[in-house]
Coordinates of N, CA and C in Angstrom, one line a residue:
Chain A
X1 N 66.8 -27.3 -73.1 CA 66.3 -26.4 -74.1 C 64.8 -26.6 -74.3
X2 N 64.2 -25.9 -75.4 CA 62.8 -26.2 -75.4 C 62.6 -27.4 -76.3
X3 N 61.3 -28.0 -76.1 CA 61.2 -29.3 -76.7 C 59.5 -29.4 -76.2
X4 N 59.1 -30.2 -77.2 CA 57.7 -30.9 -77.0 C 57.6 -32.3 -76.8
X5 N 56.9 -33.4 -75.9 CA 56.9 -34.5 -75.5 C 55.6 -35.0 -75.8
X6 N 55.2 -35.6 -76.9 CA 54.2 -36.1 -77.0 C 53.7 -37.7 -77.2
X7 N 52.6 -38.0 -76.9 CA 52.4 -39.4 -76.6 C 53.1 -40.4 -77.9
X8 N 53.2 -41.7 -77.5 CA 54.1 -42.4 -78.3 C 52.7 -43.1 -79.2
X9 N 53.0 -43.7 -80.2 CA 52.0 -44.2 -81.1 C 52.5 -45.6 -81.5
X10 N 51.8 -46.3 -82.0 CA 50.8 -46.1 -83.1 C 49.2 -45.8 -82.2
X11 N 48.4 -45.4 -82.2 CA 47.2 -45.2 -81.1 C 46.0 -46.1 -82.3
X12 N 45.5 -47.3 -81.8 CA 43.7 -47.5 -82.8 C 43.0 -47.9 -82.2
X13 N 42.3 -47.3 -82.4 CA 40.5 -47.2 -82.0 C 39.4 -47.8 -83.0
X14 N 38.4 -48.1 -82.0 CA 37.6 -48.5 -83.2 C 36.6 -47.1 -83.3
X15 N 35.8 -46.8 -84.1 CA 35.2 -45.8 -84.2 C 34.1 -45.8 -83.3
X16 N 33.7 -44.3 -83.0 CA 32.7 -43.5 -81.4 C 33.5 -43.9 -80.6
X17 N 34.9 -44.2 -80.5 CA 35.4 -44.5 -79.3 C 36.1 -42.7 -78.7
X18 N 36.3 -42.6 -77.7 CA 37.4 -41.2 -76.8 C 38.5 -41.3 -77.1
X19 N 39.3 -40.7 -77.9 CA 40.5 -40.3 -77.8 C 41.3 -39.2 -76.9
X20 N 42.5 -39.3 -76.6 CA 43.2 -38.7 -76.2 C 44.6 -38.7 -76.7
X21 N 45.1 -37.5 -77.2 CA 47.0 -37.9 -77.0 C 47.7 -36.3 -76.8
X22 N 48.4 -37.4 -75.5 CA 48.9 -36.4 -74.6 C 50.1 -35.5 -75.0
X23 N 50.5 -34.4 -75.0 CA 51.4 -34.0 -74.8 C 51.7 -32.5 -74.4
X24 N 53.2 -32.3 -73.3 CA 53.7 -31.7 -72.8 C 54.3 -30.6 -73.2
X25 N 55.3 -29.6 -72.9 CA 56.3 -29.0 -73.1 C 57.0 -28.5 -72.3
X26 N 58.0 -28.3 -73.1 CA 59.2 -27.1 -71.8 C 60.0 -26.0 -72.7
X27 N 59.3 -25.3 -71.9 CA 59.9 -23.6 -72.8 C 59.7 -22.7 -71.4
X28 N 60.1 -21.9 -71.9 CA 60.4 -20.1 -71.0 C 59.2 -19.6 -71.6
X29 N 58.6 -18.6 -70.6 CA 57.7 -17.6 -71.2 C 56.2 -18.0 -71.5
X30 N 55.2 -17.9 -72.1 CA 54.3 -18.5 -72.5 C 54.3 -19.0 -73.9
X31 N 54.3 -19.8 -74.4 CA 54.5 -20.2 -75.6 C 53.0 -20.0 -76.1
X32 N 52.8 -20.0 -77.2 CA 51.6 -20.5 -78.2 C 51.4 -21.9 -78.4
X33 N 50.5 -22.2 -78.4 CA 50.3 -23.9 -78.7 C 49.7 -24.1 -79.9
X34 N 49.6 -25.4 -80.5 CA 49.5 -26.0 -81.4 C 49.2 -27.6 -82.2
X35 N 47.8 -27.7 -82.6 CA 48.2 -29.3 -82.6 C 47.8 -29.3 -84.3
X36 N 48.4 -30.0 -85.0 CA 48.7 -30.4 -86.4 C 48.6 -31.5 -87.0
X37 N 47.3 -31.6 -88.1 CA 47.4 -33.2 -88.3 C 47.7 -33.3 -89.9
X38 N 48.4 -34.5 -89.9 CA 49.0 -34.6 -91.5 C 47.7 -35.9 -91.9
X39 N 47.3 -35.7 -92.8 CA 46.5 -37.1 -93.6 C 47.6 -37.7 -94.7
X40 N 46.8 -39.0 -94.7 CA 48.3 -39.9 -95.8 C 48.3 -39.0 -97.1
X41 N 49.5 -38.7 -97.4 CA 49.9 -38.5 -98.6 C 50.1 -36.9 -99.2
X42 N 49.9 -35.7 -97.2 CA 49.8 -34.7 -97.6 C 51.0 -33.8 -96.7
X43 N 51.0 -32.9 -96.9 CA 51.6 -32.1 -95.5 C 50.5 -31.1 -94.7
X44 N 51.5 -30.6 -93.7 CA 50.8 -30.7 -92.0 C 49.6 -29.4 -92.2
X45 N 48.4 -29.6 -92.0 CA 47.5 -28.6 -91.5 C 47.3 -28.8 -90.0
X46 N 47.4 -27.0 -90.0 CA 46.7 -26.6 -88.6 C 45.1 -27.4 -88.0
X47 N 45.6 -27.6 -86.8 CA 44.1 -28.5 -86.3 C 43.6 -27.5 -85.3
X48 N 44.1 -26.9 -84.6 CA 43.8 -26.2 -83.5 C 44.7 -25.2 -82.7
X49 N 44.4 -24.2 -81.9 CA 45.5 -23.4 -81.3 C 45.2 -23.1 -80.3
X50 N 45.9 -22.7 -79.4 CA 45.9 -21.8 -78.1 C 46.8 -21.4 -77.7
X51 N 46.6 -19.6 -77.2 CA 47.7 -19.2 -77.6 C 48.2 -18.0 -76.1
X52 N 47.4 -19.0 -75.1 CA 47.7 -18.3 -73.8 C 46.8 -19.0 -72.8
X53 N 47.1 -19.2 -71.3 CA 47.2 -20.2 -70.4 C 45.3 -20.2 -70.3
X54 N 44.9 -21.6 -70.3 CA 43.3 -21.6 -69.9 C 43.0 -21.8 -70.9
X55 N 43.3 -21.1 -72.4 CA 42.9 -21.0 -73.6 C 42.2 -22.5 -73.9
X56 N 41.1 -22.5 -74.5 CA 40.8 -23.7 -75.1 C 40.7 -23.9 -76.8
X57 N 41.5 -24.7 -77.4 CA 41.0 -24.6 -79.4 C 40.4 -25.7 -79.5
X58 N 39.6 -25.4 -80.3 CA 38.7 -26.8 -80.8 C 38.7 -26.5 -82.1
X59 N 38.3 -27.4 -82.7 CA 38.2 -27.5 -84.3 C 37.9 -29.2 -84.4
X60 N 36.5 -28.5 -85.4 CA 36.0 -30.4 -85.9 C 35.8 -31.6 -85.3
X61 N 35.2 -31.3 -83.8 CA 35.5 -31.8 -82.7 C 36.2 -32.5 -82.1
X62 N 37.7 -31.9 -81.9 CA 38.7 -32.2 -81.4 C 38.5 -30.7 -80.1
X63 N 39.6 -30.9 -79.6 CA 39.6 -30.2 -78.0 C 40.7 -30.2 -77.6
X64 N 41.8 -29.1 -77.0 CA 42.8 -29.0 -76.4 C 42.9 -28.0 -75.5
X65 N 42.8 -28.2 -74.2 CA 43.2 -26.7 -73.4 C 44.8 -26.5 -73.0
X66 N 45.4 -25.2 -72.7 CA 46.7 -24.9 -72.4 C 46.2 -24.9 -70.7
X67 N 47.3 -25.9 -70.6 CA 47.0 -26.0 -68.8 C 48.8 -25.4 -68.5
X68 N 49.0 -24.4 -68.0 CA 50.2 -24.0 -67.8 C 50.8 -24.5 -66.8
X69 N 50.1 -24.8 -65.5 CA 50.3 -25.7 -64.4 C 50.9 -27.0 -64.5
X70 N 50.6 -27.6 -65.4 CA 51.5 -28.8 -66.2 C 51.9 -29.1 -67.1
X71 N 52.0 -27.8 -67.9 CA 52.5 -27.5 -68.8 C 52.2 -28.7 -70.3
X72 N 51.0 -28.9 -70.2 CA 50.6 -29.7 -71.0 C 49.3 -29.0 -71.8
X73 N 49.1 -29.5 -73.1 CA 48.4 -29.1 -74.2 C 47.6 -30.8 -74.7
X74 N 46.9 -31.5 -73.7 CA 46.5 -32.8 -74.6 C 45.5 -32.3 -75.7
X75 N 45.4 -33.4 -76.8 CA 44.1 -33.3 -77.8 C 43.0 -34.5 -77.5
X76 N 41.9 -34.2 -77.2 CA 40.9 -34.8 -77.2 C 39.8 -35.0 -78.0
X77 N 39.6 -36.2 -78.3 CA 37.4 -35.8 -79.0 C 36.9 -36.9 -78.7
X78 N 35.5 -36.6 -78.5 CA 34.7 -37.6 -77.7 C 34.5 -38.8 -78.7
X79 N 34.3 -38.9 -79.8 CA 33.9 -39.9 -80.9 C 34.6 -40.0 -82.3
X80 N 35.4 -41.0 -82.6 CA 36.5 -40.6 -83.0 C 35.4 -41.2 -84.5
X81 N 36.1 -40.9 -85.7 CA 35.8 -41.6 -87.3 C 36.9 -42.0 -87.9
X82 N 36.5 -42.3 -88.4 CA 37.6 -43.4 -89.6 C 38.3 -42.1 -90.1
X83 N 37.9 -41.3 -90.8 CA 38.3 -40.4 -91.6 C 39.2 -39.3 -90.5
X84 N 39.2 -39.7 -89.4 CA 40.2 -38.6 -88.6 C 41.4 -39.9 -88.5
X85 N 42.0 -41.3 -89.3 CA 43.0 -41.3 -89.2 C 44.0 -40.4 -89.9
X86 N 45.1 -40.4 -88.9 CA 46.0 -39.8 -89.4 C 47.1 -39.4 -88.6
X87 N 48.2 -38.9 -89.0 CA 49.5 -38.3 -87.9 C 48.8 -37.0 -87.1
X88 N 49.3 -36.9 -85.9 CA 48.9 -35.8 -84.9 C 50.1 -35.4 -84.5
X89 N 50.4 -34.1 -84.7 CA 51.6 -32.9 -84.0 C 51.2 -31.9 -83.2
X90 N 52.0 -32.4 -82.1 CA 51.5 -31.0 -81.1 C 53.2 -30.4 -81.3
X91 N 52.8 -28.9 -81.1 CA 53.7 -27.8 -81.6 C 53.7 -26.5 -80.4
X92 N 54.6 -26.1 -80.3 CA 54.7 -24.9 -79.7 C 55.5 -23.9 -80.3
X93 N 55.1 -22.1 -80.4 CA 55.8 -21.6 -81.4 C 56.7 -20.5 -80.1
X94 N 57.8 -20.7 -80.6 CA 58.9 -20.1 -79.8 C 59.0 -18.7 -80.1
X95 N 59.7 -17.8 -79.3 CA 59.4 -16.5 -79.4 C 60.3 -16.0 -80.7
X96 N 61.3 -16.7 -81.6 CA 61.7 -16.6 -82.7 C 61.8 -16.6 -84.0
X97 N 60.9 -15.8 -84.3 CA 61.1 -16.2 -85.9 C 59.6 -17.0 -86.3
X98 N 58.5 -17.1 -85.4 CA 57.2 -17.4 -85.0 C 58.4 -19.2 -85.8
X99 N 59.3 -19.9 -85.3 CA 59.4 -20.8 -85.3 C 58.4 -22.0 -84.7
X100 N 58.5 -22.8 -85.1 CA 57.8 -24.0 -84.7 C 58.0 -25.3 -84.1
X101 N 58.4 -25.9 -82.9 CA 58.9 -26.8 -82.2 C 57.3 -27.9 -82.0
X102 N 58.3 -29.4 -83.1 CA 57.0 -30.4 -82.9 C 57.7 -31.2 -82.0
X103 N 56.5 -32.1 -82.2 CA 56.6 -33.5 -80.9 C 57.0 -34.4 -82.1
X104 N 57.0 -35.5 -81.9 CA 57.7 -36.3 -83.0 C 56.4 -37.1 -83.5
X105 N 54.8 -37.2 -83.8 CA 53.9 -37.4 -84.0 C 53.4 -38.6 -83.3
X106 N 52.0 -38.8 -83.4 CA 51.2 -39.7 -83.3 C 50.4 -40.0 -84.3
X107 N 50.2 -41.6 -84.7 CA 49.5 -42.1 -85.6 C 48.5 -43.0 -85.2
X108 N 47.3 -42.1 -86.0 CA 45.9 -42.5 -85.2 C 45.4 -43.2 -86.7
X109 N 44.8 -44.4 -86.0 CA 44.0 -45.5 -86.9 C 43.2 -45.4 -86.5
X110 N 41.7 -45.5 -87.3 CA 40.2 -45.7 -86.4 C 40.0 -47.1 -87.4
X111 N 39.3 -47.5 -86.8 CA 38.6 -48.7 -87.5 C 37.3 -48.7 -87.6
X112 N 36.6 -49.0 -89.0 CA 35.0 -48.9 -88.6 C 34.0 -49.9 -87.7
Chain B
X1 N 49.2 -21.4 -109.1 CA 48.0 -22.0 -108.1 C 48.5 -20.9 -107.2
X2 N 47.5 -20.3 -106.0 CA 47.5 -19.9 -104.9 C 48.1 -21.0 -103.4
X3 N 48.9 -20.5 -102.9 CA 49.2 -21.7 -101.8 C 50.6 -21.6 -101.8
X4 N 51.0 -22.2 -101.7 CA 52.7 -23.1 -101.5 C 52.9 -24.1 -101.6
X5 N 54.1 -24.2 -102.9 CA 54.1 -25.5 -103.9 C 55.5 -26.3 -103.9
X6 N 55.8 -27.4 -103.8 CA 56.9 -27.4 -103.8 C 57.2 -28.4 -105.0
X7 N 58.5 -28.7 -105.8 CA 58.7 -29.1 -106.8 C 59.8 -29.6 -106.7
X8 N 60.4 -30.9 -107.0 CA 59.5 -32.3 -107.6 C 58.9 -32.4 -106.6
X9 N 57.6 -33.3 -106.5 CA 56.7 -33.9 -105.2 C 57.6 -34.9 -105.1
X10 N 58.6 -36.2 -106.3 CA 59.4 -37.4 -106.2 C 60.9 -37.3 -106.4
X11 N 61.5 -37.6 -106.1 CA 62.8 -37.7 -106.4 C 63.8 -38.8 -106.5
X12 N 64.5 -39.3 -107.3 CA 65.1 -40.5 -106.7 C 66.9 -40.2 -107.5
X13 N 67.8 -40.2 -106.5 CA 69.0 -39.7 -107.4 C 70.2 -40.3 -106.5
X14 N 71.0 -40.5 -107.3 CA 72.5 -41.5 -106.0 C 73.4 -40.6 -105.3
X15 N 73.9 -41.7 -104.7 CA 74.9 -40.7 -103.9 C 75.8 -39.7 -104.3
X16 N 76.0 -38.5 -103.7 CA 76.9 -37.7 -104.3 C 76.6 -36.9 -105.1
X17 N 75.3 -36.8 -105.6 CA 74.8 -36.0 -106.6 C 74.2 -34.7 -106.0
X18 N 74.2 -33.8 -107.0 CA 73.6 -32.3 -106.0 C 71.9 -32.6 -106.8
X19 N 71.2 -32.1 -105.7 CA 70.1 -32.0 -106.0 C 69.2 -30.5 -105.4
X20 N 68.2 -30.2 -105.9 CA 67.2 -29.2 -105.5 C 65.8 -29.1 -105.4
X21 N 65.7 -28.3 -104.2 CA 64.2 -28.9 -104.2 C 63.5 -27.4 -104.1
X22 N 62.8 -27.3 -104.4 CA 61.9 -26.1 -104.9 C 60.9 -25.6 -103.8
X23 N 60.4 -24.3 -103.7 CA 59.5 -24.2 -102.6 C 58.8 -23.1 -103.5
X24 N 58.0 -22.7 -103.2 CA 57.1 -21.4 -103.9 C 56.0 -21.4 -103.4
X25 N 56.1 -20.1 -102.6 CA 54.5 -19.3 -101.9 C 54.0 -18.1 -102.8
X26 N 52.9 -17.7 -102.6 CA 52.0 -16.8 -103.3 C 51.6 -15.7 -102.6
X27 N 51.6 -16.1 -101.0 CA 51.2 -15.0 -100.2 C 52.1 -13.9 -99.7
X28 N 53.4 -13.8 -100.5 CA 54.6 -12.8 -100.4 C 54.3 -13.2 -98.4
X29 N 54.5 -14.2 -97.8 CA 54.6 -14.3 -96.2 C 56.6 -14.0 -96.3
X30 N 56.9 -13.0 -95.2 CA 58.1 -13.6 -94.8 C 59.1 -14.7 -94.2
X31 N 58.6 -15.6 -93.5 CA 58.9 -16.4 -93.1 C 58.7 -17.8 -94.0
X32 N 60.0 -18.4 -94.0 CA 59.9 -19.7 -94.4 C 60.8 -20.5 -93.9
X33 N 60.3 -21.7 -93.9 CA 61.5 -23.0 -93.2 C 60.9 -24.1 -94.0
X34 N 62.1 -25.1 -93.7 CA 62.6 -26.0 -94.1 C 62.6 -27.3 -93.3
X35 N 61.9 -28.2 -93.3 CA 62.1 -29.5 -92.2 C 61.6 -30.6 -93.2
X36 N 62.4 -31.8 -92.2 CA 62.7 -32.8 -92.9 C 61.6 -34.3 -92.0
X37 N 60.9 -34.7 -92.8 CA 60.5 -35.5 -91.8 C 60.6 -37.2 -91.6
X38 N 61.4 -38.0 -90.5 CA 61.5 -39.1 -90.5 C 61.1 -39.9 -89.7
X39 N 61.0 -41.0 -89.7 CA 60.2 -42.1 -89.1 C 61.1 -42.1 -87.6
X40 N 59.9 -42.1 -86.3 CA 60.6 -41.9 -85.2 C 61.1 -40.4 -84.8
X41 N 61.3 -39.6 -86.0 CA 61.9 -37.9 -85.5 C 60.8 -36.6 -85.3
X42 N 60.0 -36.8 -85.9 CA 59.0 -36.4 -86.5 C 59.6 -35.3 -87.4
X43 N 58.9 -33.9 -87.4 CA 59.8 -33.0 -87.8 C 60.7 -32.2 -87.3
X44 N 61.8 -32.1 -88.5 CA 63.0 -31.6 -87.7 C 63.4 -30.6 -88.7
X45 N 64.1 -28.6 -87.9 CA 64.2 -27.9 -89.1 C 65.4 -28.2 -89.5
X46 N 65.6 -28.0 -90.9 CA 66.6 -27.6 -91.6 C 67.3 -26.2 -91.8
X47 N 66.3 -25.6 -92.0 CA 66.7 -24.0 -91.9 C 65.6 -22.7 -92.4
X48 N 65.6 -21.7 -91.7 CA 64.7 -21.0 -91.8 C 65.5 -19.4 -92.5
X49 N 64.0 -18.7 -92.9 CA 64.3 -17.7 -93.5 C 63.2 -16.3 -92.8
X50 N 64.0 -15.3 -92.5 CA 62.7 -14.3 -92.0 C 62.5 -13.3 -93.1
X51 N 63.5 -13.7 -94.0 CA 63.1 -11.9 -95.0 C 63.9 -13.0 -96.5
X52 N 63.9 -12.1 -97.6 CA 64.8 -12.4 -98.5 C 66.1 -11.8 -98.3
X53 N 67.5 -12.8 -98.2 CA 68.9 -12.5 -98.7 C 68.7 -12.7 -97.0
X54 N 68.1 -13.1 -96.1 CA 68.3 -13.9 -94.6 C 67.9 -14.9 -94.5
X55 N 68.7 -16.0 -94.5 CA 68.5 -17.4 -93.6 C 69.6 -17.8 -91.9
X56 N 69.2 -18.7 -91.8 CA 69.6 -19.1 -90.5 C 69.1 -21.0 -90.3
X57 N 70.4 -21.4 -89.7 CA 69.9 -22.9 -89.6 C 69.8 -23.2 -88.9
X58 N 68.8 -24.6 -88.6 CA 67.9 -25.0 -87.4 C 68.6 -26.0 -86.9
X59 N 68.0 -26.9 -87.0 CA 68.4 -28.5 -85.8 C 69.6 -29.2 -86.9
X60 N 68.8 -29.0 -88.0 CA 69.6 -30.3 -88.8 C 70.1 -29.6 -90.2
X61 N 71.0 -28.9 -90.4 CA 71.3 -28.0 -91.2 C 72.7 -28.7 -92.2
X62 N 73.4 -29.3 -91.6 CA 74.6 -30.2 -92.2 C 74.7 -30.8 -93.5
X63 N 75.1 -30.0 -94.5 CA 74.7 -31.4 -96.1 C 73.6 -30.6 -96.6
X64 N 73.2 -29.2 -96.0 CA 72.0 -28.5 -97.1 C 72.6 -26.8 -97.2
X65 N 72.4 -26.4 -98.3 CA 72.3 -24.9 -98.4 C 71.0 -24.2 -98.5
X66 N 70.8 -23.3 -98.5 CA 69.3 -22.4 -98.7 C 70.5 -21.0 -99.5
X67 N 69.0 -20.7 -100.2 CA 69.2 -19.2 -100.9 C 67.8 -18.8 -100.5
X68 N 67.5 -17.1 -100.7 CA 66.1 -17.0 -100.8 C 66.4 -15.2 -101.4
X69 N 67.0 -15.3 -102.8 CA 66.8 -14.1 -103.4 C 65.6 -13.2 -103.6
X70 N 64.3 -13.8 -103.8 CA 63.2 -13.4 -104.0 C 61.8 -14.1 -102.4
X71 N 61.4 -12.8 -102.4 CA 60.6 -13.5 -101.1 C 59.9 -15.0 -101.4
X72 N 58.9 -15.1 -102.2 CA 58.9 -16.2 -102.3 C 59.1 -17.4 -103.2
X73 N 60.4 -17.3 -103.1 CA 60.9 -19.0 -102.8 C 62.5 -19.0 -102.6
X74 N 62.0 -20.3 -102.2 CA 63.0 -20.5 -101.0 C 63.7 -22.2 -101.4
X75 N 64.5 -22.3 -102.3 CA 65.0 -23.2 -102.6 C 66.1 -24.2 -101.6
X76 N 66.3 -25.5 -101.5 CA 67.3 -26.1 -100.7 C 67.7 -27.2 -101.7
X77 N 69.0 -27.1 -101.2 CA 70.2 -28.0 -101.8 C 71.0 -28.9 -101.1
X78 N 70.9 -30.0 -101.8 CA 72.2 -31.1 -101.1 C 73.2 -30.9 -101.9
X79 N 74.2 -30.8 -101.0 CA 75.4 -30.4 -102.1 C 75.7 -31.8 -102.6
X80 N 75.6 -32.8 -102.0 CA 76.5 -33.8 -102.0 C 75.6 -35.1 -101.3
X81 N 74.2 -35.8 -102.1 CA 73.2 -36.6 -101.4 C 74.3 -37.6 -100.8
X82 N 73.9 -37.9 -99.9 CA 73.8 -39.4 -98.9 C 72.8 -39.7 -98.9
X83 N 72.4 -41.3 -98.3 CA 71.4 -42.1 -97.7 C 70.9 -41.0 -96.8
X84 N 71.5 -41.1 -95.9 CA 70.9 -40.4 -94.9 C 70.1 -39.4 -95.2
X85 N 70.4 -39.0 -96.4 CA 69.1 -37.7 -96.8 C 67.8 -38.1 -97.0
X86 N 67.8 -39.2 -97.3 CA 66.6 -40.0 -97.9 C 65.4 -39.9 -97.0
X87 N 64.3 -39.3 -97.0 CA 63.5 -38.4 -96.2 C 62.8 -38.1 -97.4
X88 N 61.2 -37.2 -96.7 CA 60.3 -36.4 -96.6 C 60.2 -35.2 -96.1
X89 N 60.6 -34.0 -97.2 CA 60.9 -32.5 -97.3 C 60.0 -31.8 -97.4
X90 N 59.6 -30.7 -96.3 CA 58.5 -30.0 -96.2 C 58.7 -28.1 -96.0
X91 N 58.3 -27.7 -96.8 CA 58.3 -26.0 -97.0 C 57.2 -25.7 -96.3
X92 N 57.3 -24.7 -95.6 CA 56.2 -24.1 -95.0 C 56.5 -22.4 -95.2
X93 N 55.7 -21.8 -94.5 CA 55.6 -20.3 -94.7 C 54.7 -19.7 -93.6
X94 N 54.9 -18.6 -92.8 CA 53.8 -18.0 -91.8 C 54.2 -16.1 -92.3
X95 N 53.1 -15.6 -91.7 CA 53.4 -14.3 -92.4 C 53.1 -13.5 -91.2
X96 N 53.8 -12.1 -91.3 CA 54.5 -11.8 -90.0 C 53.9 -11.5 -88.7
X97 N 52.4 -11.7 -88.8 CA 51.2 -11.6 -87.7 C 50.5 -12.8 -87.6
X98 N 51.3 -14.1 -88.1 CA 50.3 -14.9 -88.6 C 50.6 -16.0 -87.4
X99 N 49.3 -16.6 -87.0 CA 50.2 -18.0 -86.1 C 50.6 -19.0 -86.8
X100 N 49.8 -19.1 -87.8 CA 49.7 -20.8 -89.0 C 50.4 -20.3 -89.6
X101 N 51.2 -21.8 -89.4 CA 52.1 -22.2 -90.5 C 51.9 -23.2 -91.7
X102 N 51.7 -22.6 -93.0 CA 51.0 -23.3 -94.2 C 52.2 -24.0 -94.8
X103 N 51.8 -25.1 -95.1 CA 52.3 -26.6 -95.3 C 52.9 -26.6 -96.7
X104 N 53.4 -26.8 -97.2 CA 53.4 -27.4 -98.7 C 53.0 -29.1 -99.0
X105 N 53.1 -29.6 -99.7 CA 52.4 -30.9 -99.9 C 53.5 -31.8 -100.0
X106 N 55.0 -31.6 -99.7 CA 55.8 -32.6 -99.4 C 57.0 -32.6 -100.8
X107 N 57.9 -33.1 -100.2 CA 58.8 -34.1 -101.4 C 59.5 -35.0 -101.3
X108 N 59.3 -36.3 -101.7 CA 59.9 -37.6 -101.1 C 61.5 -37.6 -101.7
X109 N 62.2 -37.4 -100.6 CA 63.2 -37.9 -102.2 C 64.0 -38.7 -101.4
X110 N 64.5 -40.0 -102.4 CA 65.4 -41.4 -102.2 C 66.6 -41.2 -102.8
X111 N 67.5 -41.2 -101.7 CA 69.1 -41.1 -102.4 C 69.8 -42.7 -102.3
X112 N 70.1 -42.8 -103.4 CA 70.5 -44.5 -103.9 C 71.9 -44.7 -103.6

């Protein structure tokens, strides 16, 4: 069935360091993508989208391209801050009901 | 307020007891769901709604009811808490052209 595969956590960095966290999926069709970050104590805001193959989203200097070829959507940014700790969800929206299929999160620590 | 609210943000109630948890959007969106979020699972749905007086259940639907007489809100019930409900409950909403799906701010609830 469909499902998203994303990197295992806890992920810390110290701060200006590169992040990356990876993740996959498996669906029919072209999905929409999606990556989603929760901060402590809130629920999930939209981080970024793409919503067909090549597509790149960025937001706040974060970076994800839809690579259909491997069916992967990682999130990237070159220099991470303190203030971007937090849970990361990558998401794909199924042709149903504009449902929403997450990864099971990543939890990003930056350290100053 | 404008947004999507959900009510109580805490909860703490024993086993066996029915409880409810509140959801309320502003942007008359049709769509709404229900997911539960736990350590290790990330999010998982409970059950979704595409209109009012239609729901439909998702991954983990067992031990909850939904109504949704009025578009927006979309109330969920334990008929009958267990431990195992003891989780972080999240409402969301997307509207019918929309990609984003808007968050509500959570509700902890601890079943004793």
């Amino acid at each position: 069935g469909d499902s998203v595969t994303q990197m295992e956590g806890p992920v810390t960095l110290s701060e200006e360091a590169f992040l990356t966290i990876n993740c996959t999926y498996t669906a029919t069709g072209y999905p929409s993508l999606f990556w989603y970050v929760q901060y402590p104590g809130e629920g999930l805001q939209l981080l970024l989208k793409a919503t067909k193959a090549d597509d790149k989203g960025s937001n706040k200097g974060f970076e994800a391209t839809y690579r259909k070829e491997t069916t992967s959507f990682h999130l990237e940014k070159g220099s991470v801050q303190v203030s971007d700790s937090a849970v990361y969800f990558c998401a794909y929206r199924g042709s149903t009901l504009g449902r929403l299929y997450f990864g099971r999160g990543t939890q990003l620590t930056v350290w100053p | 307020d404008a947004g999507i609210t959900q009510s109580p943000r805490y909860k703490i109630t024993e086993t066996g007891r029915q409880v409810t948890l509140m959801c309320h959007q502003t942007w008359s969106h049709s769509y709404m769901f229900w997911y539960r979020q736990d350590l290790g699972h990330g999010l998982r749905l409970i059950y979704y709604s595409a209109a009012a007086d239609i729901t439909d259940k998702g991954e983990v639907p067992d031990g909850y009811v939904v109504s949704r007489s009025k578009t927006e809100n979309f109330p969920l019930t334990l008929e009958s808490a267990t431990r195992s409900q003891t989780s972080v409950y999240f409402c969301a909403s997307i509207g019918d052209r929309g990609y984003e799906q808007y968050f509500g701010p959570g509700t902890r609830l601890t079943v004793t």
